[in-house]
XYZ file of N, CA and C in Angstrom:
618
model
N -216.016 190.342 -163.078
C -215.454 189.427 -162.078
C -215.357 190.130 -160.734
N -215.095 189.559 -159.941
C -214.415 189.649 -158.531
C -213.668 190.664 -158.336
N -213.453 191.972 -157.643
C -212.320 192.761 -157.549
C -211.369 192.247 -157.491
N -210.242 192.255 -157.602
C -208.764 191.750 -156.944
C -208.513 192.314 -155.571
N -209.073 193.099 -155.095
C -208.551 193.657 -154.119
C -209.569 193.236 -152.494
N -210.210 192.252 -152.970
C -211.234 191.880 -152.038
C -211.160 190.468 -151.852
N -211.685 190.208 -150.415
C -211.749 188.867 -150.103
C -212.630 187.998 -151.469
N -212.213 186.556 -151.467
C -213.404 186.187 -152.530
C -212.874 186.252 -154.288
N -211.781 187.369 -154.532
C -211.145 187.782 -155.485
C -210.694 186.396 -156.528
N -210.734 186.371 -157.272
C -210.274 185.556 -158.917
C -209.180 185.859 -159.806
N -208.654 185.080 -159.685
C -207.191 185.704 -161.126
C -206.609 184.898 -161.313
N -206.475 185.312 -162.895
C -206.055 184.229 -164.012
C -204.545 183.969 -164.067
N -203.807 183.472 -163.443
C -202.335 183.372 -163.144
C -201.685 183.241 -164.767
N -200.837 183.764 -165.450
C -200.248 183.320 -166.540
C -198.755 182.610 -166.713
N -199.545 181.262 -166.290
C -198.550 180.187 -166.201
C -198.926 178.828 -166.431
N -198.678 178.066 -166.906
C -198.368 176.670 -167.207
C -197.571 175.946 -166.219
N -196.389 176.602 -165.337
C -196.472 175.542 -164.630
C -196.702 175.327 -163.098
N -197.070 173.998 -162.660
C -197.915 173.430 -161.780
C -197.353 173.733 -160.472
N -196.146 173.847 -160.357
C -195.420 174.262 -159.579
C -195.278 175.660 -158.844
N -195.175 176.687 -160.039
C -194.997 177.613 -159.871
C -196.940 178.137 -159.315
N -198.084 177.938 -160.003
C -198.785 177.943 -159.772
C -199.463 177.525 -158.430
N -199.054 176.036 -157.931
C -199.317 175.684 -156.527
C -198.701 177.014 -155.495
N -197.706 176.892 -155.933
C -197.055 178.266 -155.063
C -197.374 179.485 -154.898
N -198.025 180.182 -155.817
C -198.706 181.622 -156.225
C -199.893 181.407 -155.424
N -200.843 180.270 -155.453
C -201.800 180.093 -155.038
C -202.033 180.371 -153.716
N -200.846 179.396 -152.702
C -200.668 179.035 -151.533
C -200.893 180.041 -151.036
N -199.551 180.941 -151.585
C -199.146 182.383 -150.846
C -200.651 183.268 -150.937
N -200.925 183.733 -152.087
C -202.291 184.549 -152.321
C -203.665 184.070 -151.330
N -203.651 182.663 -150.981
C -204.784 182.289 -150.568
C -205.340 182.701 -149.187
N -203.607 183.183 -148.534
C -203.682 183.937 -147.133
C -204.769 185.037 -147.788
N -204.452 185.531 -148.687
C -204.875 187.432 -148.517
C -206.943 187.026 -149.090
N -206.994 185.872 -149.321
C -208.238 185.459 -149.993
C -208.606 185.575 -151.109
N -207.687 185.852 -151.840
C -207.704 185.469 -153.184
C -207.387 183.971 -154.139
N -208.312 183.499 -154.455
C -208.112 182.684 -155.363
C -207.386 182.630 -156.431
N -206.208 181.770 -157.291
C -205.635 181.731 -158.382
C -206.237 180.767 -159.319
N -206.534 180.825 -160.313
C -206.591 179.604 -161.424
C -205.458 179.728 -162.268
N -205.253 178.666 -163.147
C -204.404 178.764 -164.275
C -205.283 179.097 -165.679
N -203.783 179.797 -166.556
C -204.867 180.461 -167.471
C -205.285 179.661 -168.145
N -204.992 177.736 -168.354
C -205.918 177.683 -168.805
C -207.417 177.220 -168.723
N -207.314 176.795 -167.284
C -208.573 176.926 -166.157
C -209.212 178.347 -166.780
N -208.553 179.593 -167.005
C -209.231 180.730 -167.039
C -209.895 180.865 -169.082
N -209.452 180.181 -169.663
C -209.985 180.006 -170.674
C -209.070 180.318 -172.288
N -207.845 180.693 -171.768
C -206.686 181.032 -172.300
C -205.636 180.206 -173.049
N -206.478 178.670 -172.933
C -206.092 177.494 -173.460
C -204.628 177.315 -173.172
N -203.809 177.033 -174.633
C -202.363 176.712 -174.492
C -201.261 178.251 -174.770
N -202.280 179.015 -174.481
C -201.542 180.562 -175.080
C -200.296 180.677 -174.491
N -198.734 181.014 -175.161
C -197.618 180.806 -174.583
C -197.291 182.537 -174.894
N -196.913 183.594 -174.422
C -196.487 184.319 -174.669
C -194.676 184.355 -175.055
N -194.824 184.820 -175.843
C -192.531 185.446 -176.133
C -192.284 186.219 -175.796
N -190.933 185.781 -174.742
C -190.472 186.509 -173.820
C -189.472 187.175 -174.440
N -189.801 188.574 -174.859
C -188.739 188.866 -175.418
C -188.272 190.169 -174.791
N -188.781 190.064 -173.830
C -188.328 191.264 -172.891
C -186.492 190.882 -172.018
N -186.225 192.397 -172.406
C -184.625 192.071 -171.037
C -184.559 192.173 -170.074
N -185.857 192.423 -169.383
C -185.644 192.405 -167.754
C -186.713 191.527 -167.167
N -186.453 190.933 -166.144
C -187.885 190.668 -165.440
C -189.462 191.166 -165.565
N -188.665 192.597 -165.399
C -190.481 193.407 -165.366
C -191.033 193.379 -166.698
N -190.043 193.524 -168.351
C -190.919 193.388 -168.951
C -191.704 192.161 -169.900
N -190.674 190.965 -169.507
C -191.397 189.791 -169.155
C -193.023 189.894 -168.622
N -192.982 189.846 -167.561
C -193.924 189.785 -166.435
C -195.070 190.587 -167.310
N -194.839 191.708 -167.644
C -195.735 192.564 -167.989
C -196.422 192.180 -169.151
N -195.386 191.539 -170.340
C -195.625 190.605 -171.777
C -196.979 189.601 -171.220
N -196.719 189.038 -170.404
C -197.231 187.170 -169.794
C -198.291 187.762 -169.601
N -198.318 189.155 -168.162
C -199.709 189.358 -167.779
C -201.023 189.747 -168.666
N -200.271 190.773 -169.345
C -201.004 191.367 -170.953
C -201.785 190.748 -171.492
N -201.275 189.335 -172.038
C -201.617 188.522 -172.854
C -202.550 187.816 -172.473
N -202.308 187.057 -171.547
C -203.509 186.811 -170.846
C -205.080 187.256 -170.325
N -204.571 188.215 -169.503
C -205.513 189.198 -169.225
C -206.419 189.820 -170.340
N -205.832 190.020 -171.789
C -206.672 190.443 -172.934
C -207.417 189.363 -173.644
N -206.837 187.971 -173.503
C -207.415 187.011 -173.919
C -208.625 185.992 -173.241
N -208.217 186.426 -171.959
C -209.893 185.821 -171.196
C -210.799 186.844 -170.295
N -210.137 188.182 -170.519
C -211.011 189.259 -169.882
C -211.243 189.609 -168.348
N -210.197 189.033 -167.895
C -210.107 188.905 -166.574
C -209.053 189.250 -166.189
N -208.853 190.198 -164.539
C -207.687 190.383 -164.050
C -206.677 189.156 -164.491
N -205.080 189.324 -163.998
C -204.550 188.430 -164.599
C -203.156 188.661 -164.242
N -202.616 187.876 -163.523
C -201.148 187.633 -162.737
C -199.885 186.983 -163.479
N -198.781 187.460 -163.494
C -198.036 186.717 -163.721
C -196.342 187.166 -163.601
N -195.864 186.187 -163.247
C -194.696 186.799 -162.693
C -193.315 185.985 -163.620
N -192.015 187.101 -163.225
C -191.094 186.276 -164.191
C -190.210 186.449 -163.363
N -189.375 185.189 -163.086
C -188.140 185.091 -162.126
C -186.765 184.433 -162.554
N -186.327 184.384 -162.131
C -185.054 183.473 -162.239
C -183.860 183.883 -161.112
N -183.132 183.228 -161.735
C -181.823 183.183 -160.895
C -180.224 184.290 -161.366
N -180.167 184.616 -160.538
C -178.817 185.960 -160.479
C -177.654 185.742 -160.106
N -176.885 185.175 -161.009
C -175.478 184.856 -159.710
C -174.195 185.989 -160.422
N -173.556 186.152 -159.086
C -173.111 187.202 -159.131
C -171.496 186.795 -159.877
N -171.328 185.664 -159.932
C -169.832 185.261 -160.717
C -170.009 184.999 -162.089
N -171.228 185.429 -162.500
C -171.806 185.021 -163.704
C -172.085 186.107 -164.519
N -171.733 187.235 -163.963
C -172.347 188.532 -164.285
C -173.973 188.827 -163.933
N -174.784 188.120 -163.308
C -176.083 188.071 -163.505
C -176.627 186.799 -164.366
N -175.838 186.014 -165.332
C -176.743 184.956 -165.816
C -176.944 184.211 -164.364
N -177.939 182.982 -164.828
C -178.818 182.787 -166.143
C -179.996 184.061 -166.128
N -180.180 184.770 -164.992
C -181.407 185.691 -165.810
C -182.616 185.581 -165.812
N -182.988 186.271 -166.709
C -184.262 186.018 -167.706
C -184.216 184.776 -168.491
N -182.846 184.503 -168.904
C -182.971 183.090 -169.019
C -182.997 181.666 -168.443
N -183.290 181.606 -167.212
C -183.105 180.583 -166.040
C -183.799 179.431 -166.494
N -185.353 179.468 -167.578
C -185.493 178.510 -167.840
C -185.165 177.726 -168.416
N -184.189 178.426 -169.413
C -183.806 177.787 -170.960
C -182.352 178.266 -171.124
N -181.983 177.964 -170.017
C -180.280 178.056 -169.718
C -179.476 176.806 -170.466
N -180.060 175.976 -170.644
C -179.347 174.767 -171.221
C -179.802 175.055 -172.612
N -180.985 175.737 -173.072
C -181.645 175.491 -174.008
C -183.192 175.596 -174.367
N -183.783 175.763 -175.087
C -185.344 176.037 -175.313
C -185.920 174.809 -174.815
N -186.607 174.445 -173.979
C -187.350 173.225 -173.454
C -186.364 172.216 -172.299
N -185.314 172.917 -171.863
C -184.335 172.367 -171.275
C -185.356 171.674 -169.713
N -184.877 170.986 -169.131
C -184.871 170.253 -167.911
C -184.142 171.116 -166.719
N -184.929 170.966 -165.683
C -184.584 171.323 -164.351
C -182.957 170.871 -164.329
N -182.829 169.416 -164.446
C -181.810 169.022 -164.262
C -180.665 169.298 -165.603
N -180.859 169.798 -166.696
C -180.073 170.431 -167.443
C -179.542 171.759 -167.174
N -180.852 172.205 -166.777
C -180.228 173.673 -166.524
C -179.407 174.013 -165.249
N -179.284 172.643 -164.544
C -178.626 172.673 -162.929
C -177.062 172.331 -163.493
N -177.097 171.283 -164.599
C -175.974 170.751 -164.877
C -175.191 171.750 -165.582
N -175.789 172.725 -166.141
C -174.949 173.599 -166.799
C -174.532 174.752 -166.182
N -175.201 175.332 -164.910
C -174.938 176.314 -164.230
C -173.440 175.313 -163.237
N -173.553 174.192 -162.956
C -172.760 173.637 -161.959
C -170.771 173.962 -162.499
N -171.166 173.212 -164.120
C -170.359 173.433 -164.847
C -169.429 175.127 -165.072
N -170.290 175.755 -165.287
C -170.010 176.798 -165.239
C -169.237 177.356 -163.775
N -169.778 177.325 -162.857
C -169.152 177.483 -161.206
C -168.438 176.754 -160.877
N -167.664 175.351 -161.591
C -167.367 174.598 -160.809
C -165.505 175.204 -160.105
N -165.334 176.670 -161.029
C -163.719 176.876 -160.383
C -163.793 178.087 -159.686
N -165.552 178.555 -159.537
C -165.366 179.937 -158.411
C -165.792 179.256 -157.363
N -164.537 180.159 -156.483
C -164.650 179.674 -154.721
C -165.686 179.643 -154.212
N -165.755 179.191 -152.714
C -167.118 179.163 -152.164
C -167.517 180.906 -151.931
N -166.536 181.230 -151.468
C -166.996 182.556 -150.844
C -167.326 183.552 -151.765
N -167.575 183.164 -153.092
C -167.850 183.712 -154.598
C -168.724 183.411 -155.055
N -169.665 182.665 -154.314
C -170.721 181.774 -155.122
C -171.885 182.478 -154.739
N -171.958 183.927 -154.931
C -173.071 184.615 -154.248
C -174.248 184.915 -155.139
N -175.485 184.602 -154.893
C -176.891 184.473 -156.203
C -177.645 185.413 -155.200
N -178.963 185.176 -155.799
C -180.087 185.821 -155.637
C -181.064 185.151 -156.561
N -182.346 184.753 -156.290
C -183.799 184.288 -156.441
C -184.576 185.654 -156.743
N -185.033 186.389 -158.247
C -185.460 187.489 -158.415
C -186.476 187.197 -159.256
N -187.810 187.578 -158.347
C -189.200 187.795 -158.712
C -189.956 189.191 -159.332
N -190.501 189.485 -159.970
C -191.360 190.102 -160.605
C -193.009 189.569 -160.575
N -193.619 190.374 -159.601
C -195.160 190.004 -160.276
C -195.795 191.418 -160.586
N -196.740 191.288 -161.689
C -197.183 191.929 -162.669
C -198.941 191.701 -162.514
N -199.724 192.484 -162.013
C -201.082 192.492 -162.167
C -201.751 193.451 -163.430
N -201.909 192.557 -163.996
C -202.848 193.688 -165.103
C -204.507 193.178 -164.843
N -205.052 194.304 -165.040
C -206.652 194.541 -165.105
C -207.238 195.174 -166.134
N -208.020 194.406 -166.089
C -209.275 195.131 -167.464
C -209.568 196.383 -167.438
N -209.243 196.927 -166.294
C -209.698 198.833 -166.284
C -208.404 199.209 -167.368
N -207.223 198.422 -167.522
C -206.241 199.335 -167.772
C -204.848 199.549 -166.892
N -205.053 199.314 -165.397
C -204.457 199.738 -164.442
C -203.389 198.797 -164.279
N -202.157 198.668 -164.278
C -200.956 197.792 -164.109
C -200.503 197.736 -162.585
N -200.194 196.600 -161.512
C -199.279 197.051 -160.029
C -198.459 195.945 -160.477
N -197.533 196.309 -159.972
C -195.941 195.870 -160.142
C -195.382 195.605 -159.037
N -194.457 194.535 -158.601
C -193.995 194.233 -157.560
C -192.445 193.524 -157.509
N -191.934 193.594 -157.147
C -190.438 192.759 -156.635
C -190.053 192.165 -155.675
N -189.820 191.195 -155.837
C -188.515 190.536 -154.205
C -187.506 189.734 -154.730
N -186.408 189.989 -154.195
C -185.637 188.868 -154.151
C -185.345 188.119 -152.720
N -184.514 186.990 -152.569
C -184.083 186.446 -151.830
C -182.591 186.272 -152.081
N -181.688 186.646 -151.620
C -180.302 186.393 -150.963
C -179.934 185.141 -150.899
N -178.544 184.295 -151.480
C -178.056 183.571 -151.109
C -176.648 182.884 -151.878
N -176.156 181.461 -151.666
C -175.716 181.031 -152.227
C -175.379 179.674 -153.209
N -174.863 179.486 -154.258
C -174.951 178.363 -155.111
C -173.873 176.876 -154.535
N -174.590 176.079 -154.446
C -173.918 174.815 -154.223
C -173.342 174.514 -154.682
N -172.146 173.556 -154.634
C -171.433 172.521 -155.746
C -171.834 171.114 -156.152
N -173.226 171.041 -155.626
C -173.968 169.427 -155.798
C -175.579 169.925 -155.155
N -176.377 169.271 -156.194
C -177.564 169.217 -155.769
C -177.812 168.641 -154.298
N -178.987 169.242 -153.162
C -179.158 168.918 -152.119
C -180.492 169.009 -152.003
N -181.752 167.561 -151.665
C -182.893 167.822 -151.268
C -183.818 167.449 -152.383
N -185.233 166.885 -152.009
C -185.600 166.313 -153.368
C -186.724 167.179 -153.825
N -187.035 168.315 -152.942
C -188.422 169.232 -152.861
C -187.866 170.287 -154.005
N -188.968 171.125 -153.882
C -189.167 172.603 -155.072
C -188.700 172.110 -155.916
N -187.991 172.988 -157.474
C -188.100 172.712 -158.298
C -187.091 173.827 -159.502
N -186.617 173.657 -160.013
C -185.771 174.859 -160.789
C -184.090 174.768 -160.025
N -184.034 175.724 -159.770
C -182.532 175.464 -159.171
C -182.554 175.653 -157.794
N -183.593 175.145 -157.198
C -183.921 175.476 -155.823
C -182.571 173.987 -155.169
N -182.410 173.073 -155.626
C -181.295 172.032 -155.006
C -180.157 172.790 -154.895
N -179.765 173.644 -155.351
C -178.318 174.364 -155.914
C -178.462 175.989 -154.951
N -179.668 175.985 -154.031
C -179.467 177.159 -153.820
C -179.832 177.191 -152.186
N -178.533 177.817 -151.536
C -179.086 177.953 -150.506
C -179.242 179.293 -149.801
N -180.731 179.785 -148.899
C -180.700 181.140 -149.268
C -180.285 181.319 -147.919
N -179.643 182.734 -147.799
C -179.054 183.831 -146.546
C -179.749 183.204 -145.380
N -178.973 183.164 -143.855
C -179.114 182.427 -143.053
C -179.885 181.162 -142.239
N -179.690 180.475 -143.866
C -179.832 178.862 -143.582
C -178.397 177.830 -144.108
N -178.605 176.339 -143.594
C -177.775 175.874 -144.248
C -177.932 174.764 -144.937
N -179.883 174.674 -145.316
C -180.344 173.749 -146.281
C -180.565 174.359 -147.596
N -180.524 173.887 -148.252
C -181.034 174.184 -150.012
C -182.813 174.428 -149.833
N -183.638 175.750 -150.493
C -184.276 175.534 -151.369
C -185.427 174.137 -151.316
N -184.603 173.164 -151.890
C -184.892 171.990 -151.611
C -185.369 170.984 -150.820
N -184.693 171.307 -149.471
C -184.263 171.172 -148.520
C -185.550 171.802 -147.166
N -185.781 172.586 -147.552
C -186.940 173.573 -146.791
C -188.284 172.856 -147.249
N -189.670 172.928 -145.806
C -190.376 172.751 -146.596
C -191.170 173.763 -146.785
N -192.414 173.734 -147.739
C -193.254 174.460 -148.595
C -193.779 175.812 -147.950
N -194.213 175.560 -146.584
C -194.237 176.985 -145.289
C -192.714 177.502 -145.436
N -191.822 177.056 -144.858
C -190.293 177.511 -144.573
C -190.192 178.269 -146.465
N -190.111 177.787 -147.143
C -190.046 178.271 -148.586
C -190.545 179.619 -148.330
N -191.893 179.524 -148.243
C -193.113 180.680 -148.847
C -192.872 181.515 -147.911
N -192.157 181.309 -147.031
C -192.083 182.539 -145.974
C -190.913 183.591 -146.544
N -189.962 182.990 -147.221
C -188.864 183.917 -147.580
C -188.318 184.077 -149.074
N -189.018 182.947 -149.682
C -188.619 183.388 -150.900
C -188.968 184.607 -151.734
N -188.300 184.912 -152.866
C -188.349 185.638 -153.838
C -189.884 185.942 -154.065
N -190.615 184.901 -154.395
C -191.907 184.919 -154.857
C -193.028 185.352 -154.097
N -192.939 184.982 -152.453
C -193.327 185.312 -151.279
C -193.073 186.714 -151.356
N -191.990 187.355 -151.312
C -191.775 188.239 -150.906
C -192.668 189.544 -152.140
N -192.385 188.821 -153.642
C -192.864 190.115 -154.221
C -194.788 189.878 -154.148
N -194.965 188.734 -153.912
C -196.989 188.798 -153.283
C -196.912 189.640 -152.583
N -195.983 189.438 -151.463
C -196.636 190.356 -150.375
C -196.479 191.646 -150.125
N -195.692 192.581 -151.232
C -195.786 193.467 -151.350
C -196.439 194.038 -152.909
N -196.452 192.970 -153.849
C -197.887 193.074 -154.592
C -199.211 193.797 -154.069
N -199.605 192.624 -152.747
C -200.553 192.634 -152.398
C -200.888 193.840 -151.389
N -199.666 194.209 -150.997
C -199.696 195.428 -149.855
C -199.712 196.938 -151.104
N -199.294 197.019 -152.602
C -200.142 197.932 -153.255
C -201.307 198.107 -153.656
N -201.692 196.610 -153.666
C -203.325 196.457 -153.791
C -204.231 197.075 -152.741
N -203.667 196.877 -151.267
C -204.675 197.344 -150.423
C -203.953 199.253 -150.251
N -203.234 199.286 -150.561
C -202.497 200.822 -150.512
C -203.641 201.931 -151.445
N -203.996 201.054 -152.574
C -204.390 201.815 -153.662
C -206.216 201.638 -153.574
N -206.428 200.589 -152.674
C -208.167 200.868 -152.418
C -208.180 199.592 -153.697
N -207.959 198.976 -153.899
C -208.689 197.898 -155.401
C -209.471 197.330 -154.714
């Protein structure tokens, strides 16, 4: 295939969803790299288990799997949400905070529940990304960002997706939600760990 590290570049994103994928894409498409989904990449319905405790070794599980199964570089990142009155949940578990197959709007309803008796000035989160490049040479780059902010007491905004209504990040005073898709990609979590993904990619010559 395609280097990763070159204009023109190909990679098999390891994700299912459409969302998260439009977004990976967007951002990457500045640097000229193309994303597909894996199962555009030939990887069918392959779901990896996340049975990692941190972000990174998530990320690293998803990319693996992929990447060995259609032979191609291969992206994938694991995020969620950090709130700090929570100890850190939901986590690694942000998707399936309500439950295994839970709903956007379940997993909003149960984080709300949970916050509904810490103060405002307590309601402090973070949006924490992990992306994970694995390649067929062998070679792993690793990346992080978060984004800064805080949790709502009511959904706001009908855009993004996850607990982006419930979150509003460090010096704004719309939700997530609320922002559009440029304003997003410029500061989020996910934004942030591409673009320093992508700034080890060109660091390291790929």
């Amino acid at each position: 295939m395609t280097d990763s590290g070159k204009d023109g570049a190909l990679l098999a994103a390891a994700t299912g969803n459409a969302n998260k994928l439009r977004e990976i894409g967007e951002i990457l498409a500045e640097f000229g790299i193309k994303v597909i989904s894996k199962k555009e990449a030939g990887a069918g319905d392959l779901e990896t288990e996340e049975t990692g405790s941190t972000f990174e070794e998530n990320s690293l599980l998803k990319a693996e799997d992929v990447m060995k199964a259609v032979g191609m570089d291969a992206i994938a990142d694991d995020s969620g949400l950090v709130v700090d009155a929570l100890d850190g949940a939901p986590g690694v578990y942000s998707a399936r905070f309500a439950g295994e197959n839970a709903s956007d709007e379940e997993n909003n309803a149960k984080l709300l529940r949970m916050m509904e008796k810490v103060p405002d000035g307590e309601r402090t989160a973070r949006f924490v990304c992990v992306m994970t490049l694995c390649r067929t040479d062998g070679s792993v780059i690793r990346a992080r960002g978060e984004c800064p902010g805080r949790i709502l007491r009511a959904p706001r905004g009908e855009g993004g997706f996850g607990y982006d209504p419930l979150f509003v990040p460090d010096g704004y005073e719309e939700s997530f939600a609320e922002l559009s898709e440029e304003q997003k990609n410029g500061i989020s979590h996910r934004a942030k760990a591409l673009a320093a993904l992508r700034e080890k990619i060109s660091k390291e010559g790929l």
